Amino acid sequence: WDILRVAPEILRRHADVRFVFGGVGESIVDEAEIRQYCRESGIEHRLVFLGRIDGAEKISTYLSSDVFLFPSREEIFPNSILEALASGLPIISTRIFCIPEMVEEGVNGFLIEPGDLKALKERLEALIADTTLRQEMRTRNRRRAVEKYDVQVAVRKLRPILSGKRP
C-alpha cells in the first residue's frame, strides 16, 4: 500500500516509469481493493501485477528492473532483498530488523522509517533522476551479494560453528 500511495505522483511526474509487483497478496479481498484503488487513481495502466513468480521469470524480472522497493513493516530477513542485491538493484527499504545490515544508507540503497511515504517518494525520485547513482549502487550491490551472501561465504562461517569450533 505504501508504494501504491506514492505511485500516482511519481507516475504523473515521470512518463517512463512503471511499477511491477511480484508475489502474492494477502487475500483476494486485498487484491480487489488494490485493483480498485489503482483504477480510481488512474494508474492501473502503468502497474503490472505478476502474482507469484519463480525461476527464470523471477530472475528476468529482477534483471529488467531499475530499482527494488521493499517498504516492509514486518520482514525479519527478506530473501527478496538478497535477490535484489544479487541482481544489482538499488534498494529502498525500511529500517527494521536486519534490513539495515543488508542495505547501507546512501551506499547501496536507501532506508526509510516504516510508513514514511514522504521519504519513500523522495528516495525513489532521487534514484529515478540520477542514473549515475543507480549504476554505482548496482555495482556495489552485486559486489556485496558475492562478498557477504554467497553460499561459499556462509559455508566458511558455518563450518567452524557446526564442527564445534568457535572462530
mmCIF file with all atom_site columns, C-alpha atoms in Angstrom:
data_model
loop_
_atom_site.group_PDB
_atom_site.id
_atom_site.type_symbol
_atom_site.label_atom_id
_atom_site.label_alt_id
_atom_site.label_comp_id
_atom_site.label_asym_id
_atom_site.label_entity_id
_atom_site.label_seq_id
_atom_site.pdbx_PDB_ins_code
_atom_site.Cartn_x
_atom_site.Cartn_y
_atom_site.Cartn_z
_atom_site.occupancy
_atom_site.B_iso_or_equiv
_atom_site.pdbx_formal_charge
_atom_site.auth_seq_id
_atom_site.auth_comp_id
_atom_site.auth_asym_id
_atom_site.auth_atom_id
_atom_site.pdbx_PDB_model_num
ATOM 1   C CA . TRP A 1 1   ? 0.000   0.000   0.000   1.00 0.00 ? 1   TRP A CA 1
ATOM 2   C CA . ASP A 1 2   ? 2.850   2.408   0.692   1.00 0.00 ? 2   ASP A CA 1
ATOM 3   C CA . ILE A 1 3   ? 4.123   2.007   -2.864  1.00 0.00 ? 3   ILE A CA 1
ATOM 4   C CA . LEU A 1 4   ? 0.629   2.418   -4.272  1.00 0.00 ? 4   LEU A CA 1
ATOM 5   C CA . ARG A 1 5   ? 0.103   5.607   -2.290  1.00 0.00 ? 5   ARG A CA 1
ATOM 6   C CA . VAL A 1 6   ? 3.215   7.284   -3.750  1.00 0.00 ? 6   VAL A CA 1
ATOM 7   C CA . ALA A 1 7   ? 2.736   5.855   -7.252  1.00 0.00 ? 7   ALA A CA 1
ATOM 8   C CA . PRO A 1 8   ? 0.195   8.417   -8.574  1.00 0.00 ? 8   PRO A CA 1
ATOM 9   C CA . GLU A 1 9   ? 2.515   11.395  -8.026  1.00 0.00 ? 9   GLU A CA 1
ATOM 10  C CA . ILE A 1 10  ? 5.589   9.527   -9.293  1.00 0.00 ? 10  ILE A CA 1
ATOM 11  C CA . LEU A 1 11  ? 3.716   8.442   -12.415 1.00 0.00 ? 11  LEU A CA 1
ATOM 12  C CA . ARG A 1 12  ? 2.421   11.964  -13.081 1.00 0.00 ? 12  ARG A CA 1
ATOM 13  C CA . ARG A 1 13  ? 5.975   13.327  -12.915 1.00 0.00 ? 13  ARG A CA 1
ATOM 14  C CA . HIS A 1 14  ? 7.716   10.528  -14.840 1.00 0.00 ? 14  HIS A CA 1
ATOM 15  C CA . ALA A 1 15  ? 6.075   9.309   -18.034 1.00 0.00 ? 15  ALA A CA 1
ATOM 16  C CA . ASP A 1 16  ? 8.516   6.418   -18.488 1.00 0.00 ? 16  ASP A CA 1
ATOM 17  C CA . VAL A 1 17  ? 8.135   4.862   -15.005 1.00 0.00 ? 17  VAL A CA 1
ATOM 18  C CA . ARG A 1 18  ? 6.212   1.651   -14.494 1.00 0.00 ? 18  ARG A CA 1
ATOM 19  C CA . PHE A 1 19  ? 5.675   -0.293  -11.272 1.00 0.00 ? 19  PHE A CA 1
ATOM 20  C CA . VAL A 1 20  ? 5.925   -4.088  -11.385 1.00 0.00 ? 20  VAL A CA 1
ATOM 21  C CA . PHE A 1 21  ? 4.680   -6.115  -8.421  1.00 0.00 ? 21  PHE A CA 1
ATOM 22  C CA . GLY A 1 22  ? 5.689   -9.722  -7.893  1.00 0.00 ? 22  GLY A CA 1
ATOM 23  C CA . GLY A 1 23  ? 4.364   -12.025 -5.219  1.00 0.00 ? 23  GLY A CA 1
ATOM 24  C CA . VAL A 1 24  ? 1.032   -12.992 -3.787  1.00 0.00 ? 24  VAL A CA 1
ATOM 25  C CA . GLY A 1 25  ? -1.233  -10.552 -1.977  1.00 0.00 ? 25  GLY A CA 1
ATOM 26  C CA . GLU A 1 26  ? -2.589  -11.170 1.470   1.00 0.00 ? 26  GLU A CA 1
ATOM 27  C CA . SER A 1 27  ? -6.031  -12.164 0.212   1.00 0.00 ? 27  SER A CA 1
ATOM 28  C CA . ILE A 1 28  ? -8.436  -11.947 -2.693  1.00 0.00 ? 28  ILE A CA 1
ATOM 29  C CA . VAL A 1 29  ? -10.172 -9.091  -0.879  1.00 0.00 ? 29  VAL A CA 1
ATOM 30  C CA . ASP A 1 30  ? -6.877  -7.166  -0.629  1.00 0.00 ? 30  ASP A CA 1
ATOM 31  C CA . GLU A 1 31  ? -6.212  -7.742  -4.306  1.00 0.00 ? 31  GLU A CA 1
ATOM 32  C CA . ALA A 1 32  ? -9.666  -6.450  -5.235  1.00 0.00 ? 32  ALA A CA 1
ATOM 33  C CA . GLU A 1 33  ? -9.121  -3.338  -3.074  1.00 0.00 ? 33  GLU A CA 1
ATOM 34  C CA . ILE A 1 34  ? -5.719  -2.748  -4.651  1.00 0.00 ? 34  ILE A CA 1
ATOM 35  C CA . ARG A 1 35  ? -7.076  -3.017  -8.175  1.00 0.00 ? 35  ARG A CA 1
ATOM 36  C CA . GLN A 1 36  ? -9.990  -0.703  -7.332  1.00 0.00 ? 36  GLN A CA 1
ATOM 37  C CA . TYR A 1 37  ? -7.579  1.859   -5.811  1.00 0.00 ? 37  TYR A CA 1
ATOM 38  C CA . CYS A 1 38  ? -5.440  1.722   -8.972  1.00 0.00 ? 38  CYS A CA 1
ATOM 39  C CA . ARG A 1 39  ? -8.484  2.253   -11.223 1.00 0.00 ? 39  ARG A CA 1
ATOM 40  C CA . GLU A 1 40  ? -9.750  5.141   -9.104  1.00 0.00 ? 40  GLU A CA 1
ATOM 41  C CA . SER A 1 41  ? -6.269  6.724   -9.056  1.00 0.00 ? 41  SER A CA 1
ATOM 42  C CA . GLY A 1 42  ? -5.965  6.374   -12.834 1.00 0.00 ? 42  GLY A CA 1
ATOM 43  C CA . ILE A 1 43  ? -2.713  4.436   -12.599 1.00 0.00 ? 43  ILE A CA 1
ATOM 44  C CA . GLU A 1 44  ? -3.767  0.887   -13.478 1.00 0.00 ? 44  GLU A CA 1
ATOM 45  C CA . HIS A 1 45  ? -2.260  1.093   -16.974 1.00 0.00 ? 45  HIS A CA 1
ATOM 46  C CA . ARG A 1 46  ? 1.227   1.819   -15.508 1.00 0.00 ? 46  ARG A CA 1
ATOM 47  C CA . LEU A 1 47  ? 1.227   -1.003  -12.951 1.00 0.00 ? 47  LEU A CA 1
ATOM 48  C CA . VAL A 1 48  ? 1.858   -4.674  -13.602 1.00 0.00 ? 48  VAL A CA 1
ATOM 49  C CA . PHE A 1 49  ? 0.841   -7.387  -11.144 1.00 0.00 ? 49  PHE A CA 1
ATOM 50  C CA . LEU A 1 50  ? 2.720   -10.588 -11.889 1.00 0.00 ? 50  LEU A CA 1
ATOM 51  C CA . GLY A 1 51  ? 1.456   -12.672 -8.994  1.00 0.00 ? 51  GLY A CA 1
ATOM 52  C CA . ARG A 1 52  ? 3.725   -15.469 -7.832  1.00 0.00 ? 52  ARG A CA 1
ATOM 53  C CA . ILE A 1 53  ? 6.872   -15.785 -9.938  1.00 0.00 ? 53  ILE A CA 1
ATOM 54  C CA . ASP A 1 54  ? 9.718   -18.271 -9.695  1.00 0.00 ? 54  ASP A CA 1
ATOM 55  C CA . GLY A 1 55  ? 12.817  -19.417 -11.520 1.00 0.00 ? 55  GLY A CA 1
ATOM 56  C CA . ALA A 1 56  ? 13.713  -17.802 -14.805 1.00 0.00 ? 56  ALA A CA 1
ATOM 57  C CA . GLU A 1 57  ? 10.721  -15.452 -14.715 1.00 0.00 ? 57  GLU A CA 1
ATOM 58  C CA . LYS A 1 58  ? 11.791  -14.083 -11.319 1.00 0.00 ? 58  LYS A CA 1
ATOM 59  C CA . ILE A 1 59  ? 15.400  -13.632 -12.450 1.00 0.00 ? 59  ILE A CA 1
ATOM 60  C CA . SER A 1 60  ? 14.263  -11.925 -15.638 1.00 0.00 ? 60  SER A CA 1
ATOM 61  C CA . THR A 1 61  ? 12.018  -9.559  -13.668 1.00 0.00 ? 61  THR A CA 1
ATOM 62  C CA . TYR A 1 62  ? 14.840  -8.524  -11.347 1.00 0.00 ? 62  TYR A CA 1
ATOM 63  C CA . LEU A 1 63  ? 17.300  -8.061  -14.210 1.00 0.00 ? 63  LEU A CA 1
ATOM 64  C CA . SER A 1 64  ? 14.875  -5.941  -16.233 1.00 0.00 ? 64  SER A CA 1
ATOM 65  C CA . SER A 1 65  ? 14.165  -3.601  -13.315 1.00 0.00 ? 65  SER A CA 1
ATOM 66  C CA . ASP A 1 66  ? 15.902  -0.394  -12.279 1.00 0.00 ? 66  ASP A CA 1
ATOM 67  C CA . VAL A 1 67  ? 15.020  -0.115  -8.570  1.00 0.00 ? 67  VAL A CA 1
ATOM 68  C CA . PHE A 1 68  ? 13.762  -2.529  -5.909  1.00 0.00 ? 68  PHE A CA 1
ATOM 69  C CA . LEU A 1 69  ? 11.179  -1.134  -3.488  1.00 0.00 ? 69  LEU A CA 1
ATOM 70  C CA . PHE A 1 70  ? 10.570  -3.033  -0.266  1.00 0.00 ? 70  PHE A CA 1
ATOM 71  C CA . PRO A 1 71  ? 8.928   -0.733  2.309   1.00 0.00 ? 71  PRO A CA 1
ATOM 72  C CA . SER A 1 72  ? 8.183   -3.619  4.667   1.00 0.00 ? 72  SER A CA 1
ATOM 73  C CA . ARG A 1 73  ? 6.859   -3.201  8.173   1.00 0.00 ? 73  ARG A CA 1
ATOM 74  C CA . GLU A 1 74  ? 7.483   -6.744  9.377   1.00 0.00 ? 74  GLU A CA 1
ATOM 75  C CA . GLU A 1 75  ? 10.048  -8.764  7.403   1.00 0.00 ? 75  GLU A CA 1
ATOM 76  C CA . ILE A 1 76  ? 12.855  -10.139 9.572   1.00 0.00 ? 76  ILE A CA 1
ATOM 77  C CA . PHE A 1 77  ? 15.295  -11.437 6.920   1.00 0.00 ? 77  PHE A CA 1
ATOM 78  C CA . PRO A 1 78  ? 13.794  -10.858 3.465   1.00 0.00 ? 78  PRO A CA 1
ATOM 79  C CA . ASN A 1 79  ? 15.180  -13.153 0.777   1.00 0.00 ? 79  ASN A CA 1
ATOM 80  C CA . SER A 1 80  ? 13.840  -10.739 -1.816  1.00 0.00 ? 80  SER A CA 1
ATOM 81  C CA . ILE A 1 81  ? 16.435  -8.172  -0.722  1.00 0.00 ? 81  ILE A CA 1
ATOM 82  C CA . LEU A 1 82  ? 19.177  -10.781 -1.198  1.00 0.00 ? 82  LEU A CA 1
ATOM 83  C CA . GLU A 1 83  ? 17.806  -11.457 -4.680  1.00 0.00 ? 83  GLU A CA 1
ATOM 84  C CA . ALA A 1 84  ? 17.753  -7.727  -5.440  1.00 0.00 ? 84  ALA A CA 1
ATOM 85  C CA . LEU A 1 85  ? 21.361  -7.411  -4.212  1.00 0.00 ? 85  LEU A CA 1
ATOM 86  C CA . ALA A 1 86  ? 22.466  -10.289 -6.425  1.00 0.00 ? 86  ALA A CA 1
ATOM 87  C CA . SER A 1 87  ? 20.648  -8.682  -9.359  1.00 0.00 ? 87  SER A CA 1
ATOM 88  C CA . GLY A 1 88  ? 22.410  -5.395  -8.717  1.00 0.00 ? 88  GLY A CA 1
ATOM 89  C CA . LEU A 1 89  ? 19.303  -3.383  -7.973  1.00 0.00 ? 89  LEU A CA 1
ATOM 90  C CA . PRO A 1 90  ? 19.414  -0.209  -5.896  1.00 0.00 ? 90  PRO A CA 1
ATOM 91  C CA . ILE A 1 91  ? 17.110  -0.842  -2.930  1.00 0.00 ? 91  ILE A CA 1
ATOM 92  C CA . ILE A 1 92  ? 14.698  1.309   -0.974  1.00 0.00 ? 92  ILE A CA 1
ATOM 93  C CA . SER A 1 93  ? 13.564  -0.432  2.184   1.00 0.00 ? 93  SER A CA 1
ATOM 94  C CA . THR A 1 94  ? 12.848  0.166   5.846   1.00 0.00 ? 94  THR A CA 1
ATOM 95  C CA . ARG A 1 95  ? 14.978  0.376   8.984   1.00 0.00 ? 95  ARG A CA 1
ATOM 96  C CA . ILE A 1 96  ? 13.625  -2.775  10.608  1.00 0.00 ? 96  ILE A CA 1
ATOM 97  C CA . PHE A 1 97  ? 15.179  -5.980  11.894  1.00 0.00 ? 97  PHE A CA 1
ATOM 98  C CA . CYS A 1 98  ? 18.270  -6.946  9.845   1.00 0.00 ? 98  CYS A CA 1
ATOM 99  C CA . ILE A 1 99  ? 17.487  -4.911  6.714   1.00 0.00 ? 99  ILE A CA 1
ATOM 100 C CA . PRO A 1 100 ? 19.983  -2.162  7.746   1.00 0.00 ? 100 PRO A CA 1
ATOM 101 C CA . GLU A 1 101 ? 22.703  -4.831  7.734   1.00 0.00 ? 101 GLU A CA 1
ATOM 102 C CA . MET A 1 102 ? 21.818  -5.609  4.126   1.00 0.00 ? 102 MET A CA 1
ATOM 103 C CA . VAL A 1 103 ? 21.179  -2.073  2.867   1.00 0.00 ? 103 VAL A CA 1
ATOM 104 C CA . GLU A 1 104 ? 23.620  0.664   3.791   1.00 0.00 ? 104 GLU A CA 1
ATOM 105 C CA . GLU A 1 105 ? 22.031  4.102   3.653   1.00 0.00 ? 105 GLU A CA 1
ATOM 106 C CA . GLY A 1 106 ? 23.169  6.010   0.572   1.00 0.00 ? 106 GLY A CA 1
ATOM 107 C CA . VAL A 1 107 ? 25.707  3.341   -0.399  1.00 0.00 ? 107 VAL A CA 1
ATOM 108 C CA . ASN A 1 108 ? 23.703  0.539   -1.989  1.00 0.00 ? 108 ASN A CA 1
ATOM 109 C CA . GLY A 1 109 ? 20.229  1.875   -1.347  1.00 0.00 ? 109 GLY A CA 1
ATOM 110 C CA . PHE A 1 110 ? 18.121  3.982   0.969   1.00 0.00 ? 110 PHE A CA 1
ATOM 111 C CA . LEU A 1 111 ? 16.440  3.218   4.269   1.00 0.00 ? 111 LEU A CA 1
ATOM 112 C CA . ILE A 1 112 ? 13.254  4.866   5.468   1.00 0.00 ? 112 ILE A CA 1
ATOM 113 C CA . GLU A 1 113 ? 11.097  4.526   8.532   1.00 0.00 ? 113 GLU A CA 1
ATOM 114 C CA . PRO A 1 114 ? 8.097   2.210   8.053   1.00 0.00 ? 114 PRO A CA 1
ATOM 115 C CA . GLY A 1 115 ? 5.138   4.180   6.738   1.00 0.00 ? 115 GLY A CA 1
ATOM 116 C CA . ASP A 1 116 ? 7.140   7.303   5.820   1.00 0.00 ? 116 ASP A CA 1
ATOM 117 C CA . LEU A 1 117 ? 5.557   7.978   2.430   1.00 0.00 ? 117 LEU A CA 1
ATOM 118 C CA . LYS A 1 118 ? 7.320   11.305  2.000   1.00 0.00 ? 118 LYS A CA 1
ATOM 119 C CA . ALA A 1 119 ? 10.753  9.676   2.391   1.00 0.00 ? 119 ALA A CA 1
ATOM 120 C CA . LEU A 1 120 ? 9.756   6.787   0.107   1.00 0.00 ? 120 LEU A CA 1
ATOM 121 C CA . LYS A 1 121 ? 8.740   9.219   -2.621  1.00 0.00 ? 121 LYS A CA 1
ATOM 122 C CA . GLU A 1 122 ? 11.854  11.391  -2.158  1.00 0.00 ? 122 GLU A CA 1
ATOM 123 C CA . ARG A 1 123 ? 14.260  8.432   -2.292  1.00 0.00 ? 123 ARG A CA 1
ATOM 124 C CA . LEU A 1 124 ? 12.523  6.989   -5.340  1.00 0.00 ? 124 LEU A CA 1
ATOM 125 C CA . GLU A 1 125 ? 12.620  10.385  -7.061  1.00 0.00 ? 125 GLU A CA 1
ATOM 126 C CA . ALA A 1 126 ? 16.357  10.595  -6.312  1.00 0.00 ? 126 ALA A CA 1
ATOM 127 C CA . LEU A 1 127 ? 17.024  7.223   -7.941  1.00 0.00 ? 127 LEU A CA 1
ATOM 128 C CA . ILE A 1 128 ? 14.816  7.974   -10.938 1.00 0.00 ? 128 ILE A CA 1
ATOM 129 C CA . ALA A 1 129 ? 16.646  11.259  -11.521 1.00 0.00 ? 129 ALA A CA 1
ATOM 130 C CA . ASP A 1 130 ? 20.213  10.032  -11.047 1.00 0.00 ? 130 ASP A CA 1
ATOM 131 C CA . THR A 1 131 ? 21.347  7.357   -13.498 1.00 0.00 ? 131 THR A CA 1
ATOM 132 C CA . THR A 1 132 ? 24.930  7.525   -12.180 1.00 0.00 ? 132 THR A CA 1
ATOM 133 C CA . LEU A 1 133 ? 23.807  6.890   -8.601  1.00 0.00 ? 133 LEU A CA 1
ATOM 134 C CA . ARG A 1 134 ? 21.694  3.931   -9.729  1.00 0.00 ? 134 ARG A CA 1
ATOM 135 C CA . GLN A 1 135 ? 24.678  2.463   -11.601 1.00 0.00 ? 135 GLN A CA 1
ATOM 136 C CA . GLU A 1 136 ? 27.023  2.942   -8.644  1.00 0.00 ? 136 GLU A CA 1
ATOM 137 C CA . MET A 1 137 ? 24.518  1.220   -6.339  1.00 0.00 ? 137 MET A CA 1
ATOM 138 C CA . ARG A 1 138 ? 24.087  -1.599  -8.870  1.00 0.00 ? 138 ARG A CA 1
ATOM 139 C CA . THR A 1 139 ? 27.828  -2.258  -8.846  1.00 0.00 ? 139 THR A CA 1
ATOM 140 C CA . ARG A 1 140 ? 28.026  -2.113  -5.051  1.00 0.00 ? 140 ARG A CA 1
ATOM 141 C CA . ASN A 1 141 ? 25.072  -4.483  -4.674  1.00 0.00 ? 141 ASN A CA 1
ATOM 142 C CA . ARG A 1 142 ? 26.494  -7.128  -6.992  1.00 0.00 ? 142 ARG A CA 1
ATOM 143 C CA . ARG A 1 143 ? 29.776  -6.965  -5.079  1.00 0.00 ? 143 ARG A CA 1
ATOM 144 C CA . ARG A 1 144 ? 28.010  -7.048  -1.683  1.00 0.00 ? 144 ARG A CA 1
ATOM 145 C CA . ALA A 1 145 ? 25.969  -10.092 -2.699  1.00 0.00 ? 145 ALA A CA 1
ATOM 146 C CA . VAL A 1 146 ? 29.125  -12.038 -3.561  1.00 0.00 ? 146 VAL A CA 1
ATOM 147 C CA . GLU A 1 147 ? 31.224  -10.821 -0.627  1.00 0.00 ? 147 GLU A CA 1
ATOM 148 C CA . LYS A 1 148 ? 28.616  -11.198 2.115   1.00 0.00 ? 148 LYS A CA 1
ATOM 149 C CA . TYR A 1 149 ? 25.891  -13.588 0.991   1.00 0.00 ? 149 TYR A CA 1
ATOM 150 C CA . ASP A 1 150 ? 27.427  -16.074 -1.438  1.00 0.00 ? 150 ASP A CA 1
ATOM 151 C CA . VAL A 1 151 ? 26.975  -19.730 -0.446  1.00 0.00 ? 151 VAL A CA 1
ATOM 152 C CA . GLN A 1 152 ? 30.733  -20.176 -0.036  1.00 0.00 ? 152 GLN A CA 1
ATOM 153 C CA . VAL A 1 153 ? 30.836  -17.294 2.450   1.00 0.00 ? 153 VAL A CA 1
ATOM 154 C CA . ALA A 1 154 ? 28.119  -18.975 4.503   1.00 0.00 ? 154 ALA A CA 1
ATOM 155 C CA . VAL A 1 155 ? 29.952  -22.306 4.389   1.00 0.00 ? 155 VAL A CA 1
ATOM 156 C CA . ARG A 1 156 ? 33.183  -20.678 5.649   1.00 0.00 ? 156 ARG A CA 1
ATOM 157 C CA . LYS A 1 157 ? 31.312  -19.038 8.516   1.00 0.00 ? 157 LYS A CA 1
ATOM 158 C CA . LEU A 1 158 ? 29.168  -22.025 9.471   1.00 0.00 ? 158 LEU A CA 1
ATOM 159 C CA . ARG A 1 159 ? 31.735  -24.824 9.161   1.00 0.00 ? 159 ARG A CA 1
ATOM 160 C CA . PRO A 1 160 ? 33.597  -23.944 12.394  1.00 0.00 ? 160 PRO A CA 1
ATOM 161 C CA . ILE A 1 161 ? 30.350  -23.415 14.289  1.00 0.00 ? 161 ILE A CA 1
ATOM 162 C CA . LEU A 1 162 ? 28.820  -26.694 13.137  1.00 0.00 ? 162 LEU A CA 1
ATOM 163 C CA . SER A 1 163 ? 32.028  -28.588 13.862  1.00 0.00 ? 163 SER A CA 1
ATOM 164 C CA . GLY A 1 164 ? 32.017  -27.266 17.423  1.00 0.00 ? 164 GLY A CA 1
ATOM 165 C CA . LYS A 1 165 ? 34.923  -24.903 16.940  1.00 0.00 ? 165 LYS A CA 1
ATOM 166 C CA . ARG A 1 166 ? 34.397  -21.221 17.542  1.00 0.00 ? 166 ARG A CA 1
ATOM 167 C CA . PRO A 1 167 ? 36.144  -18.764 15.230  1.00 0.00 ? 167 PRO A CA 1
#
